[in-house]
Amino acid sequence: GGGRRVAFVGVSKRGVKIIVFFFLHVDGKQFEFSSLAVYFFVISVVVVVMCDLVARTGRLQQRYKDGSRLVAGCIPFRYINSDENASSESGKVVQVLMISSSSGPGLLFPKGGWENDETVKEAAVREAVEEAGVRGILMDFLGDYEFKSKTHQDECSPEGLCKAAMYALYVKEELETWPEQKTRTRTWLTIGEAVENCRHAWMKDALVDGFCKWHKEKMGKGDED
């Protein structure tokens, strides 16, 4: 009619912080008012726009692509002698490191969300330190593995779809203290033991179809040195 409405919206980089002002102009006079309905409409629009930039429910830097939460992880491994007195390459046995799950039985490989301020390799290395307390040489990419997670359902991934980029990590150091040591235990296992104890089918695939095939092709030639 005879009025005009103007809205100002401000959005912060590290979250959804919105400031909304509405002004109604009637006959040259300015009246300020707030509209709860319009306020929530603006919030919903901003949430949709920002899904590619930040994660909801505290995961402000989480990466998403095509409706999937992007995850980075690794399969930590080392060599031990099959015989305490053995010193030849043929006497070496590969072991992989697994960690306990905070939500139930079975063991896991370290993995977690890939954030906007890091590369996928940096994310894999960080998760190895945070969850398993190990450092080493991050080696080849083993593959992408898709899975669903009810605990990671949010606005950007309503179905909890996740896509994990997994790497092999040749362990050189086991830390005495690490961020999640109070909630997780770590265990070295042979390949056969690890297959039996994998909590998730996709991790078993990453171990058998990813790590084992890679190790046979690359590390079987002595590339670990």
Coordinates of C-alpha atoms in Angstrom, one line a residue:
G1 CA 0.0 0.0 0.0
G2 CA 1.5 3.3 1.1
G3 CA 4.4 1.7 3.0
R4 CA 7.8 0.2 2.3
R5 CA 9.6 -2.6 4.2
V6 CA 13.4 -2.9 4.4
A7 CA 15.3 -5.8 5.9
F8 CA 18.9 -6.0 6.9
V9 CA 20.5 -9.4 7.5
G10 CA 24.0 -10.0 8.9
V11 CA 25.7 -13.5 8.8
S12 CA 28.9 -14.3 10.7
K13 CA 31.6 -16.6 9.1
R14 CA 31.8 -19.1 12.0
G15 CA 28.1 -19.8 12.5
V16 CA 24.7 -18.6 11.7
K17 CA 24.4 -15.3 13.6
I18 CA 21.6 -13.3 12.1
I19 CA 20.6 -9.7 12.9
V20 CA 17.3 -8.7 11.3
F21 CA 15.8 -5.3 11.2
F22 CA 12.5 -4.4 9.6
F23 CA 11.2 -0.9 9.0
L24 CA 7.8 0.1 8.0
H25 CA 7.4 3.5 6.3
V26 CA 3.9 5.0 6.4
D27 CA 3.3 8.7 5.4
G28 CA 6.9 9.6 5.9
K29 CA 7.1 8.2 9.4
Q30 CA 9.3 5.3 10.3
F31 CA 8.2 2.5 12.7
E32 CA 10.5 -0.4 13.7
F33 CA 8.9 -3.8 14.3
S34 CA 9.8 -7.4 14.4
S35 CA 8.1 -10.4 12.8
L36 CA 8.8 -13.8 14.2
A37 CA 7.4 -15.6 11.1
V38 CA 9.7 -13.6 8.8
Y39 CA 12.6 -14.1 11.2
F40 CA 12.4 -17.9 11.0
F41 CA 12.0 -17.7 7.3
V42 CA 15.2 -15.8 6.9
I43 CA 17.0 -18.3 9.2
S44 CA 15.8 -21.2 7.1
V45 CA 17.0 -19.5 3.9
V46 CA 20.5 -18.8 5.4
V47 CA 20.8 -22.4 6.7
V48 CA 20.2 -23.8 3.2
V49 CA 22.6 -21.3 1.6
M50 CA 25.4 -22.0 4.2
C51 CA 25.2 -25.8 4.1
D52 CA 28.1 -26.0 1.7
L53 CA 30.2 -23.8 4.0
V54 CA 29.6 -24.9 7.6
A55 CA 28.1 -27.8 9.4
R56 CA 25.2 -27.7 11.9
T57 CA 25.1 -28.8 15.5
G58 CA 28.6 -27.6 16.3
R59 CA 30.4 -28.9 13.3
L60 CA 31.1 -25.4 11.9
Q61 CA 34.0 -26.4 9.6
Q62 CA 32.7 -29.7 8.3
R63 CA 32.9 -30.4 4.6
Y64 CA 29.9 -31.7 2.6
K65 CA 29.5 -32.7 -1.0
D66 CA 26.4 -33.9 -2.8
G67 CA 24.6 -34.4 0.5
S68 CA 27.4 -36.5 2.0
R69 CA 29.5 -35.6 5.0
L70 CA 33.2 -35.9 4.0
V71 CA 35.3 -38.1 6.3
A72 CA 39.1 -38.8 6.4
G73 CA 40.8 -41.7 8.0
C74 CA 43.6 -44.2 7.9
I75 CA 44.6 -47.7 8.6
P76 CA 47.7 -47.5 10.8
F77 CA 50.2 -50.4 10.4
R78 CA 53.6 -51.7 11.5
Y79 CA 55.8 -54.7 11.2
I80 CA 56.8 -57.3 13.8
N81 CA 58.9 -60.4 13.5
S82 CA 57.1 -63.7 13.3
D83 CA 59.9 -65.1 15.3
E84 CA 61.6 -63.1 18.1
N85 CA 65.0 -64.2 16.7
A86 CA 64.1 -63.6 13.1
S87 CA 65.7 -60.6 11.3
S88 CA 65.0 -61.3 7.6
E89 CA 62.3 -59.5 5.6
S90 CA 60.5 -62.8 5.2
G91 CA 60.1 -63.0 8.9
K92 CA 58.0 -59.8 9.2
V93 CA 54.3 -59.8 9.9
V94 CA 52.1 -56.8 9.3
Q95 CA 49.8 -55.6 12.1
V96 CA 47.2 -52.9 11.9
L97 CA 46.1 -50.7 14.8
M98 CA 42.4 -50.5 15.8
I99 CA 40.6 -48.5 18.4
S100 CA 37.6 -49.2 20.6
S101 CA 34.2 -47.7 19.7
S102 CA 32.6 -45.4 22.2
S103 CA 29.1 -46.5 21.1
G104 CA 29.3 -50.3 21.2
P105 CA 31.3 -53.5 20.6
G106 CA 33.8 -54.0 17.8
L107 CA 36.9 -52.1 16.7
L108 CA 37.5 -49.2 14.4
F109 CA 40.1 -47.5 12.4
P110 CA 40.7 -43.8 13.2
K111 CA 38.5 -41.5 11.1
G112 CA 36.6 -38.3 11.4
G113 CA 35.2 -35.2 9.7
W114 CA 37.3 -33.5 7.1
E115 CA 37.2 -29.8 7.9
N116 CA 37.3 -26.7 5.7
D117 CA 40.7 -25.4 7.0
E118 CA 42.7 -28.6 6.2
T119 CA 43.5 -30.9 3.3
V120 CA 42.1 -34.5 3.3
K121 CA 45.6 -35.8 4.2
E122 CA 46.0 -33.4 7.1
A123 CA 42.6 -34.5 8.4
A124 CA 43.6 -38.2 8.2
V125 CA 46.8 -37.5 10.1
R126 CA 45.0 -35.4 12.7
E127 CA 42.4 -38.2 13.3
A128 CA 45.2 -40.7 13.8
V129 CA 46.7 -38.5 16.6
E130 CA 43.4 -37.6 18.2
E131 CA 41.7 -41.0 18.2
A132 CA 44.6 -43.5 18.2
G133 CA 47.6 -41.5 19.5
V134 CA 50.0 -42.5 16.7
R135 CA 52.2 -40.6 14.2
G136 CA 54.0 -41.8 11.1
I137 CA 54.2 -41.6 7.4
L138 CA 51.0 -41.1 5.6
M139 CA 51.3 -43.3 2.5
D140 CA 49.0 -44.1 -0.4
F141 CA 45.2 -43.4 -0.8
L142 CA 43.3 -46.6 -0.4
G143 CA 39.9 -45.5 -1.7
D144 CA 36.6 -43.8 -0.9
Y145 CA 34.1 -45.7 1.2
E146 CA 30.4 -44.7 1.6
F147 CA 28.3 -45.5 4.6
K148 CA 25.4 -44.1 6.6
S149 CA 25.6 -42.8 10.2
K150 CA 22.5 -42.0 12.3
T151 CA 24.7 -39.8 14.6
H152 CA 25.7 -37.6 11.7
Q153 CA 22.2 -36.8 10.3
D154 CA 21.8 -33.0 10.0
E155 CA 20.5 -30.3 7.7
C156 CA 23.3 -30.9 5.2
S157 CA 23.0 -34.7 5.2
P158 CA 19.5 -35.6 6.3
E159 CA 20.1 -39.3 5.7
G160 CA 23.5 -39.4 7.5
L161 CA 25.4 -40.2 4.3
C162 CA 29.2 -40.2 4.7
K163 CA 32.1 -40.7 2.3
A164 CA 35.4 -41.7 3.8
A165 CA 38.7 -41.2 2.1
M166 CA 41.1 -43.8 3.7
Y167 CA 44.9 -43.9 3.7
A168 CA 47.6 -46.2 4.9
L169 CA 49.7 -44.8 7.7
Y170 CA 53.1 -46.4 8.5
V171 CA 53.4 -45.9 12.3
K172 CA 56.6 -44.5 13.6
E173 CA 55.6 -43.3 17.0
E174 CA 53.0 -44.3 19.6
L175 CA 52.1 -41.4 21.9
E176 CA 51.9 -42.0 25.7
T177 CA 49.0 -39.5 25.9
W178 CA 46.6 -38.4 23.3
P179 CA 43.3 -36.5 23.2
E180 CA 40.8 -39.4 23.3
Q181 CA 42.8 -41.8 25.4
K182 CA 40.1 -41.7 28.2
T183 CA 37.4 -42.9 25.9
R184 CA 39.3 -45.3 23.6
T185 CA 41.8 -48.1 23.8
R186 CA 44.1 -49.2 21.0
T187 CA 45.1 -52.7 20.0
W188 CA 47.5 -54.1 17.4
L189 CA 46.1 -57.0 15.4
T190 CA 47.0 -59.2 12.6
I191 CA 45.0 -58.8 9.4
G192 CA 42.9 -61.9 10.2
E193 CA 42.2 -60.7 13.7
A194 CA 41.3 -57.2 12.4
V195 CA 38.9 -58.6 9.8
E196 CA 37.0 -60.5 12.6
N197 CA 36.8 -57.5 14.9
C198 CA 35.8 -54.8 12.4
R199 CA 32.7 -53.0 13.8
H200 CA 31.6 -51.8 10.4
A201 CA 31.3 -53.6 7.0
W202 CA 32.8 -50.6 5.1
M203 CA 35.9 -50.7 7.3
K204 CA 36.3 -54.4 6.6
D205 CA 36.2 -53.5 2.9
A206 CA 38.7 -50.8 3.3
L207 CA 41.0 -53.3 5.1
V208 CA 40.6 -56.2 2.7
D209 CA 39.9 -54.6 -0.7
G210 CA 41.9 -51.4 0.0
F211 CA 44.8 -52.0 2.4
C212 CA 45.6 -55.7 1.8
K213 CA 45.7 -55.3 -2.0
W214 CA 47.7 -52.1 -1.8
H215 CA 50.2 -53.7 0.7
K216 CA 50.7 -56.7 -1.5
E217 CA 51.4 -54.6 -4.6
K218 CA 53.4 -51.8 -3.1
M219 CA 54.9 -52.8 0.3
G220 CA 55.6 -56.4 -0.6
K221 CA 58.4 -55.0 -2.7
G222 CA 60.2 -53.5 0.3
D223 CA 58.8 -50.0 -0.2
E224 CA 58.4 -49.5 3.5
D225 CA 62.0 -48.5 3.8

